[in-house]
PDB file of C-alpha atoms in Angstrom:
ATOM      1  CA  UNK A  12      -8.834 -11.272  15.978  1.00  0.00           C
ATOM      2  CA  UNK A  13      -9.973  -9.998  12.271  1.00  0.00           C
ATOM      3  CA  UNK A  14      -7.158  -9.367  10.169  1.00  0.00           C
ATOM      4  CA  UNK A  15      -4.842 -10.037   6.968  1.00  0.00           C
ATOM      5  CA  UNK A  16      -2.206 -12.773   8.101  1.00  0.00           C
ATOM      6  CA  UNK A  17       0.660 -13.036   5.225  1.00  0.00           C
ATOM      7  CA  UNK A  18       2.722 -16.445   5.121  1.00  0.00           C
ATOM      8  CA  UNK A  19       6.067 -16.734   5.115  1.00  0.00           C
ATOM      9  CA  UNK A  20       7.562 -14.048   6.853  1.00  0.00           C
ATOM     10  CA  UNK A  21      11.054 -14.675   5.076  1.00  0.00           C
ATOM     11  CA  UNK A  22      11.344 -16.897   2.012  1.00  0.00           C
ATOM     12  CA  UNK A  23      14.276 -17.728   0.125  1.00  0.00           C
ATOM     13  CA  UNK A  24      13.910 -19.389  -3.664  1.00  0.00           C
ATOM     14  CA  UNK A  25      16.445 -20.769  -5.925  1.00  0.00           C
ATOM     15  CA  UNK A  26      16.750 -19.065  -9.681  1.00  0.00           C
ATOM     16  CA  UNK A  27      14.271 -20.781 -12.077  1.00  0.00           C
ATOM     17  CA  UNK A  28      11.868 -22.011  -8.987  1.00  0.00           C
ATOM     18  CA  UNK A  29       8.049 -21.119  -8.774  1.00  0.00           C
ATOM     19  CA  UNK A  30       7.339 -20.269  -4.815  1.00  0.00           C
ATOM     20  CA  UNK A  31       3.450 -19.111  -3.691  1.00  0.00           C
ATOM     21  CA  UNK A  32       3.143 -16.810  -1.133  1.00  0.00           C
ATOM     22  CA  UNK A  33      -0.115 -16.571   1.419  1.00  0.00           C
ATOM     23  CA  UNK A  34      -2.523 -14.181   2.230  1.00  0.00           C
ATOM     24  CA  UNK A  35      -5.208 -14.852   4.099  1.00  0.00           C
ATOM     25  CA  UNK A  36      -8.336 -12.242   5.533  1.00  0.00           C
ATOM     26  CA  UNK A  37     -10.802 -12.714   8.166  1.00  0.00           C
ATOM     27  CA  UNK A  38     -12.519  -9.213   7.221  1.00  0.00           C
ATOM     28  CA  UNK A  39     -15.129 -10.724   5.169  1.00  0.00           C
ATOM     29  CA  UNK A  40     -13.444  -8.158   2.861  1.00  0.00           C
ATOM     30  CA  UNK A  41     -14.751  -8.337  -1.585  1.00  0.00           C
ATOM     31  CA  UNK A  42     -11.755  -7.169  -2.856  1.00  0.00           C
ATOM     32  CA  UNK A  43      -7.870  -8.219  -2.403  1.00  0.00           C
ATOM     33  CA  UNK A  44      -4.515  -6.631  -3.811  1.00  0.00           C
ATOM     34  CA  UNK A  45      -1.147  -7.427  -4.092  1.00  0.00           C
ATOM     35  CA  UNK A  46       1.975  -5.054  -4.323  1.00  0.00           C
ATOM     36  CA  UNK A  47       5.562  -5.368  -4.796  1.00  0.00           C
ATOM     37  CA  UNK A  48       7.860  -2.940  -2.649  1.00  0.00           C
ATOM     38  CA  UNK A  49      11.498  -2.751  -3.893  1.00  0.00           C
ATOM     39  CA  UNK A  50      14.157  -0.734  -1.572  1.00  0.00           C
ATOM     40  CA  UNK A  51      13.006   3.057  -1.062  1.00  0.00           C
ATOM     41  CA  UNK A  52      10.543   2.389  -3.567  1.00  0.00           C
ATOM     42  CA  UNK A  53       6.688   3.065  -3.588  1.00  0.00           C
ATOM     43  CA  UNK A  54       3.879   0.160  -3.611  1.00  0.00           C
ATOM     44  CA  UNK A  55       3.463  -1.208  -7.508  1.00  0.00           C
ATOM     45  CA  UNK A  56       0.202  -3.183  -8.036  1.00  0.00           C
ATOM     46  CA  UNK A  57       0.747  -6.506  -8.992  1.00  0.00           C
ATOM     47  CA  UNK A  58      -2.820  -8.372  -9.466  1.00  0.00           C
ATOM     48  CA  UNK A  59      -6.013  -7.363  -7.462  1.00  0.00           C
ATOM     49  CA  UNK A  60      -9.496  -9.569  -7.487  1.00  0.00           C
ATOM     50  CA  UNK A  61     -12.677  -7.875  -6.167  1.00  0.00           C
ATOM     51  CA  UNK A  62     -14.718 -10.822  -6.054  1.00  0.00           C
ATOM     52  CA  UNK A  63     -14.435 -14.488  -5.737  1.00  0.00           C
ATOM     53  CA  UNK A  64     -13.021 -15.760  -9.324  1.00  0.00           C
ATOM     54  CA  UNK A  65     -12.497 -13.045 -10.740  1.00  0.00           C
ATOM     55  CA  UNK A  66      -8.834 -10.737 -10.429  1.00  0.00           C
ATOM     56  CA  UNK A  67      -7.342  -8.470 -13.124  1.00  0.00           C
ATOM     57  CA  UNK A  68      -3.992  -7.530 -13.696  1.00  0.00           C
ATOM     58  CA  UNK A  69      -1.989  -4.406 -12.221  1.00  0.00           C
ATOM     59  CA  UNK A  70       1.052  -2.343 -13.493  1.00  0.00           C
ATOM     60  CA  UNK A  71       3.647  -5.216 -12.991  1.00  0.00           C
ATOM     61  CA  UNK A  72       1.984  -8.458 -13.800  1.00  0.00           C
ATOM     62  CA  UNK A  73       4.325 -10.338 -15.796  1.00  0.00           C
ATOM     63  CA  UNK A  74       6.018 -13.319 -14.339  1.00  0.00           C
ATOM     64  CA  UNK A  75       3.518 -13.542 -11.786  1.00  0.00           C
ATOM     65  CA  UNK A  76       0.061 -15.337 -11.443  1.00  0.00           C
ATOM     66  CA  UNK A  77      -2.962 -15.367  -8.728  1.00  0.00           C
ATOM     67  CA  UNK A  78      -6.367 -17.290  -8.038  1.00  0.00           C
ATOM     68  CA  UNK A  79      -8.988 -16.414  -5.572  1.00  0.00           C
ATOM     69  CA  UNK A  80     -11.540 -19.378  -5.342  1.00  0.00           C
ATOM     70  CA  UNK A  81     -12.399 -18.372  -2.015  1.00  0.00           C
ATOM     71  CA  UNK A  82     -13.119 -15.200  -0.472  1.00  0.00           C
ATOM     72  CA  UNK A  83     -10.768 -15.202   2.265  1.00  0.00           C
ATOM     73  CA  UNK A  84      -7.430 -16.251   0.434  1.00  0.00           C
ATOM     74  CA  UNK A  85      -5.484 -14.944  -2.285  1.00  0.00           C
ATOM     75  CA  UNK A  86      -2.406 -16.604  -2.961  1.00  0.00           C
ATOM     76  CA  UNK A  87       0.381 -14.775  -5.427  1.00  0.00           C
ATOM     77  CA  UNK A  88       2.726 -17.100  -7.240  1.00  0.00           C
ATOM     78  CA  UNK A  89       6.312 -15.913  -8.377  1.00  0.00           C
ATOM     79  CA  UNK A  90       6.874 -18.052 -11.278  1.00  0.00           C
ATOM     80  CA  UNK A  91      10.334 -18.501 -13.108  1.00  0.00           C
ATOM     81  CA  UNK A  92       9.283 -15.399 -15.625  1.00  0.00           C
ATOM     82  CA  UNK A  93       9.794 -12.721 -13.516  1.00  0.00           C
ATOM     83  CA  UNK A  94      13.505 -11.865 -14.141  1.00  0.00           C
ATOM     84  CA  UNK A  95      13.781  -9.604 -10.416  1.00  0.00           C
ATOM     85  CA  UNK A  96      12.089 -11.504  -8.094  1.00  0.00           C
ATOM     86  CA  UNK A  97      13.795 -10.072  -4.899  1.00  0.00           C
ATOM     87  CA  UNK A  98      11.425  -7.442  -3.497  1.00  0.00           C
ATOM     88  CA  UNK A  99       8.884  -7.109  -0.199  1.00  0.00           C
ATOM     89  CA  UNK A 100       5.246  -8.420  -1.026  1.00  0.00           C
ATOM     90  CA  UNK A 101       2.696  -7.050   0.394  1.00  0.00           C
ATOM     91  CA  UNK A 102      -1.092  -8.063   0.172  1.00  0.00           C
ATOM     92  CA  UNK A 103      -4.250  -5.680   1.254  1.00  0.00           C
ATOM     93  CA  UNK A 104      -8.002  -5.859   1.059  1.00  0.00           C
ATOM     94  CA  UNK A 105     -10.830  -4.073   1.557  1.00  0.00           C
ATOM     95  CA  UNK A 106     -15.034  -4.205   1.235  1.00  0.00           C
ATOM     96  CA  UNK A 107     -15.396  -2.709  -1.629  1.00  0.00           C
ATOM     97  CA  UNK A 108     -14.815   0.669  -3.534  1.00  0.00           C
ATOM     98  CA  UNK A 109     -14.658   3.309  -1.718  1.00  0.00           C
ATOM     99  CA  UNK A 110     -13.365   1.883   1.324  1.00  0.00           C
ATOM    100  CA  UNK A 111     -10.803   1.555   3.672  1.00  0.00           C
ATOM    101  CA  UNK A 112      -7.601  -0.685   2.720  1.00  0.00           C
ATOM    102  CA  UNK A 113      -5.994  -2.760   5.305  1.00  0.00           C
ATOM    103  CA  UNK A 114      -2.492  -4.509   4.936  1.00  0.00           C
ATOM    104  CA  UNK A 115      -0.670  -8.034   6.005  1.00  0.00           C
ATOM    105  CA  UNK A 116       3.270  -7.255   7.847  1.00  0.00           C
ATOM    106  CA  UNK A 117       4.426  -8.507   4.501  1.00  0.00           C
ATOM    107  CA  UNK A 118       6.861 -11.658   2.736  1.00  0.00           C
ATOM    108  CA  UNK A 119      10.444 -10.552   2.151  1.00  0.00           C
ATOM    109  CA  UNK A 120      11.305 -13.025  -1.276  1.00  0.00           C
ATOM    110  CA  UNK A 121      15.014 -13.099  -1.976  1.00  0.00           C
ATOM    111  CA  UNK A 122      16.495 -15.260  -4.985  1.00  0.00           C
ATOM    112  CA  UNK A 123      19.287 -17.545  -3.788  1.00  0.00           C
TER     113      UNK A 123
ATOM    114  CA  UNK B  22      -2.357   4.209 -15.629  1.00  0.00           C
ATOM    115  CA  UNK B  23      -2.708   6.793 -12.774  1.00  0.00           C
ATOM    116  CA  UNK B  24      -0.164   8.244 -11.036  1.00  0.00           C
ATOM    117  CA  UNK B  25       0.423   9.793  -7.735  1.00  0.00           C
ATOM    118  CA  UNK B  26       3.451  12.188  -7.482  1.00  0.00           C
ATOM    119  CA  UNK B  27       4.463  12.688  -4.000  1.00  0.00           C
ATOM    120  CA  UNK B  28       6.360  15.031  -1.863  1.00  0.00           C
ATOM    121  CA  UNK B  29       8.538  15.586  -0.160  1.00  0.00           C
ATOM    122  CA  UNK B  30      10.173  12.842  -1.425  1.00  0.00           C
ATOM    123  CA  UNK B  31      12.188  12.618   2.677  1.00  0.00           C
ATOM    124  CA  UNK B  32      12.350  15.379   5.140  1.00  0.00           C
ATOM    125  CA  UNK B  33      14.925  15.265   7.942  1.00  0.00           C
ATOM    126  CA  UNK B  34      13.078  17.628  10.767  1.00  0.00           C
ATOM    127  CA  UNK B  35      14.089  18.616  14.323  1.00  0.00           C
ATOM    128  CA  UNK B  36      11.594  17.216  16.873  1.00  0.00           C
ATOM    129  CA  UNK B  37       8.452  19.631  17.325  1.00  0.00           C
ATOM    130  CA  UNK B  38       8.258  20.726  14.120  1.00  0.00           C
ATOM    131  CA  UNK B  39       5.529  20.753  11.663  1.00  0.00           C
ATOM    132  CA  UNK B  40       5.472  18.517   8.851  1.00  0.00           C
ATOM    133  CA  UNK B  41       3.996  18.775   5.690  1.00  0.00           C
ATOM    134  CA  UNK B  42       3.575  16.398   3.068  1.00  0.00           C
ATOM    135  CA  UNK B  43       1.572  16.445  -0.399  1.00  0.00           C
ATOM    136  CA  UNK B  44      -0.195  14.140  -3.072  1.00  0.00           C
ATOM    137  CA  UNK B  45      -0.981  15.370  -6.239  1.00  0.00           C
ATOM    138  CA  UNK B  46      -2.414  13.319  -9.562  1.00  0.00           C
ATOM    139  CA  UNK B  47      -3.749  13.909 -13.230  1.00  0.00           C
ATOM    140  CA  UNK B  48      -6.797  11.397 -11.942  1.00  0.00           C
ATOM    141  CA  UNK B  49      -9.497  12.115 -10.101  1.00  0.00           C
ATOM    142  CA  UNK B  50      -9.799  10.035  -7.210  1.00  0.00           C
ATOM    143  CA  UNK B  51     -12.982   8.718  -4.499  1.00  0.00           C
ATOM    144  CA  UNK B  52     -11.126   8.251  -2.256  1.00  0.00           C
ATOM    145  CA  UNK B  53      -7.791   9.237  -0.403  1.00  0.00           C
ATOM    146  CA  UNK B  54      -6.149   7.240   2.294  1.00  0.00           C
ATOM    147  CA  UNK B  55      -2.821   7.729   4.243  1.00  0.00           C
ATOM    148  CA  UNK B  56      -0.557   5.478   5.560  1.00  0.00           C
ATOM    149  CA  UNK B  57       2.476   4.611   7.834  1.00  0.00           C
ATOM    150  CA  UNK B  58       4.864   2.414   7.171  1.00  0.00           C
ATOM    151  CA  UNK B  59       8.295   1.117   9.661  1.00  0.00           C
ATOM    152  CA  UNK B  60      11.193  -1.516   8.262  1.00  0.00           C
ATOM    153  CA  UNK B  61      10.089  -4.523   7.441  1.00  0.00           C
ATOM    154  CA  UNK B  62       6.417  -4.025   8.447  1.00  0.00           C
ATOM    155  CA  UNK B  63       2.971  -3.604   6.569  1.00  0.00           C
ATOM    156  CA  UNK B  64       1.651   0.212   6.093  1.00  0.00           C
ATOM    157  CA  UNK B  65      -0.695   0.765   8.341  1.00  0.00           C
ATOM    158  CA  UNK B  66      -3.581   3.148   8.058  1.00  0.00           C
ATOM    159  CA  UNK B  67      -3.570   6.843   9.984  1.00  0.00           C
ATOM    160  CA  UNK B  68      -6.259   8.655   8.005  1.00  0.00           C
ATOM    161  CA  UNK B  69      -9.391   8.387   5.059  1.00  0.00           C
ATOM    162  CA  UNK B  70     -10.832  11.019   3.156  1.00  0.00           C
ATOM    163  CA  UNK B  71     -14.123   9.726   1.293  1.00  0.00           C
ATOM    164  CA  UNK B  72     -15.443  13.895  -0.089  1.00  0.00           C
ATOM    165  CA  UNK B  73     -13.365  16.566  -1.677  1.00  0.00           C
ATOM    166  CA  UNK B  74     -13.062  19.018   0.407  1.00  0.00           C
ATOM    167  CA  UNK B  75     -13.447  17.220   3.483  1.00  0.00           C
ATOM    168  CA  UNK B  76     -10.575  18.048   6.431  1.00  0.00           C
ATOM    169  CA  UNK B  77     -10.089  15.150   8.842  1.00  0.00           C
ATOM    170  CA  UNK B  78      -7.770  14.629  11.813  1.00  0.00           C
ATOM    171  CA  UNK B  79      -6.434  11.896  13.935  1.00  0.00           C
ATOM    172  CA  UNK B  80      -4.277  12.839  17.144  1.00  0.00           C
ATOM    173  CA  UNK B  81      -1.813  15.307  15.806  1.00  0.00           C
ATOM    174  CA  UNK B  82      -2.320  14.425  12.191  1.00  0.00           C
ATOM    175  CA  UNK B  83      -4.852  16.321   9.751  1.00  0.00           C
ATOM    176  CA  UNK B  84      -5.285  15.264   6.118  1.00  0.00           C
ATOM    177  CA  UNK B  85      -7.073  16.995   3.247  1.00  0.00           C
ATOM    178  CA  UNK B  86      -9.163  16.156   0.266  1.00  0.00           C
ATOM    179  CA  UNK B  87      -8.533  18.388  -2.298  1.00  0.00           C
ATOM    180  CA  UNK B  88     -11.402  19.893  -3.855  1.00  0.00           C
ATOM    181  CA  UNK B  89     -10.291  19.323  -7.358  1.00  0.00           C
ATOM    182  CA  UNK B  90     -10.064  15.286  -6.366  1.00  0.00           C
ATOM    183  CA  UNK B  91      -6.353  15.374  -7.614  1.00  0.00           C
ATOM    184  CA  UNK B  92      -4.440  16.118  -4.609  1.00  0.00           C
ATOM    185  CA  UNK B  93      -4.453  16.026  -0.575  1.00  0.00           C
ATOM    186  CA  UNK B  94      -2.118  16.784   1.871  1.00  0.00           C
ATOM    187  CA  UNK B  95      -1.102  15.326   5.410  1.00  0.00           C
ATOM    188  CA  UNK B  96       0.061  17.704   8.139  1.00  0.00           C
ATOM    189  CA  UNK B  97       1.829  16.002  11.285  1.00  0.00           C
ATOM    190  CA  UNK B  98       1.891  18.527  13.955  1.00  0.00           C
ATOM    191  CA  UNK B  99       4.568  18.860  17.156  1.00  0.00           C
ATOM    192  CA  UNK B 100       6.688  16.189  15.684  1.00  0.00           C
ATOM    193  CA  UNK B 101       8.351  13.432  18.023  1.00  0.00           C
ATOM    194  CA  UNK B 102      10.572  10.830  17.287  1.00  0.00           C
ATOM    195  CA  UNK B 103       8.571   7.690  17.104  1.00  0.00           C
ATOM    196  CA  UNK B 104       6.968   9.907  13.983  1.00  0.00           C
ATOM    197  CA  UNK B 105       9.810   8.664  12.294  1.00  0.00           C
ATOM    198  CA  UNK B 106       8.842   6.397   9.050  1.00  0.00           C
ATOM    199  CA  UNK B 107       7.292   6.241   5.645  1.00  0.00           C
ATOM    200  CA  UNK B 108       4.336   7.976   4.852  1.00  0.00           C
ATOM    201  CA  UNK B 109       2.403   7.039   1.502  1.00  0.00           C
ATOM    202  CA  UNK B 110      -0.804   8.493   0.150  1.00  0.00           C
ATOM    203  CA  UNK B 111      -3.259   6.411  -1.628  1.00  0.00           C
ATOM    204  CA  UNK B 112      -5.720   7.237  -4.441  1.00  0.00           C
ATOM    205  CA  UNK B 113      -9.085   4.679  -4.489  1.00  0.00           C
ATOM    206  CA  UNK B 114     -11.170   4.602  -7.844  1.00  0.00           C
ATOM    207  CA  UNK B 115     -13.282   1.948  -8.140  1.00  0.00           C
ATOM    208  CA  UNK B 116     -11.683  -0.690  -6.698  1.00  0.00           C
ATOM    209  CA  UNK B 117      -8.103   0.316  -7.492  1.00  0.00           C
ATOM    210  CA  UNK B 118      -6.055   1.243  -5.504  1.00  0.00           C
ATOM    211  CA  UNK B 119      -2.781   3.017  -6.324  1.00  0.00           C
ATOM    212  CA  UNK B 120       0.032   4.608  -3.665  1.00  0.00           C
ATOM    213  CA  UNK B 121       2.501   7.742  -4.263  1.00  0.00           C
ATOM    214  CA  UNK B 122       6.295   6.775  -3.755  1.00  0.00           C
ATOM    215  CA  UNK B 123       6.543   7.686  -0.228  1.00  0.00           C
ATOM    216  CA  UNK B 124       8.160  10.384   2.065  1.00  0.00           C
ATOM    217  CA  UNK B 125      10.637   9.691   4.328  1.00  0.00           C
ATOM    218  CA  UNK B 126      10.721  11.340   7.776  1.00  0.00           C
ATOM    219  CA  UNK B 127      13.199  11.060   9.780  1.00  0.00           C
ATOM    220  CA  UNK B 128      13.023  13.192  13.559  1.00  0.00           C
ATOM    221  CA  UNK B 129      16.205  15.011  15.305  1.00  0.00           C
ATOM    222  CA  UNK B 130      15.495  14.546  18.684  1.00  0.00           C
TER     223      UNK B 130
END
């Protein structure tokens, strides 16, 4: 089945650790995103990447870093910078502009 | 950078009601796209508007385009319980993609 398959589910990271999270797309889809959800918040853009190589930053970039040398994968790392790390992560992608935007069930990252 | 302001920001409705629910920005946007979202899942997607102006429906939900490309609504009609979740709007420009805060519904059955 096509579709955006996020890795952990659940992940736990000591204080002062760097942890990666997966997501991974079948779509054939250009562009990826990533968002942070914090408790009865909204979606905040972290990093998106419409096209292999390439990814510029969102609203909340700091302490956080991406790559995307291959289409189908765009891995988020939580590095040691960012001072709130606790939060649901959520990656999406889509073809292109002006297009649909399709979601993975999400990692749940709490600091231990 | 843009923002979407949302609202309601949660309604608490008795079942079989109407529900209405609004996005409204200070960007133009391409594109407008609703979703769903339950605890601890993904959003998923219930409706896209691609031209202002344009009215769309899926089941008993009908979204809106506004014609100024700032705003659209969402309309859930005959409420029932499994409606219960959070609802976010999305405004697409180029290939950014920003979300409004949410509303919560929640359904009196």
């Amino acid at each position: 089945d096509g579709g955006i398959t996020q890795s952990p589910k659940y992940l736990f990271r000591k204080e002062g650790q760097n942890v990666t999270l997966s997501c991974e797309q079948n779509l054939n889809h250009d562009a990826m995103y990533w968002y942070r959800q914090d408790p009865g918040q909204g979606l905040r853009l972290i990093y998106y990447s419409q096209i292999v190589n390439d990814f510029q930053k969102g609203d909340i970039a700091e302490g956080y870093s991406v790559s995307r040398e291959k289409k189908e994968s765009f891995p988020l790392t939580v590095t040691s910078a960012q001072k709130n790390p606790t939060a649901f992560y959520l990656c999406a992608s889509n073809p292109g502009p002006h297009s649909e935007a399709f979601f993975g069930q999400g990692t749940r990252l709490t600091v231990v | 950078g843009q923002q979407l302001n949302q609202s309601p920001q949660s309604m608490f409705i008795q079942e079989g009601e109407d529900v209405s629910m609004n996005c409204t920005s200070s960007s133009i946007f391409n594109t407008w796209l609703w979703y769903k979202q339950e605890p601890g899942e993904g959003p998923v997607l219930l409706i896209a508007l691609y031209k202002a102006g344009e009215l769309t429906s899926n089941g008993r939900l009908t979204a809106q385009f506004g014609i100024t490309r700032k705003d659209s609504f969402l309309n859930i009609s005959a409420s029932i319980p499994s409606d219960v979740g959070i609802y976010f709007c999305a405004g697409q420009w180029g290939n950014k993609l920003v979300f409004g805060a949410g509303t919560i519904l929640r359904v009196k059955s």
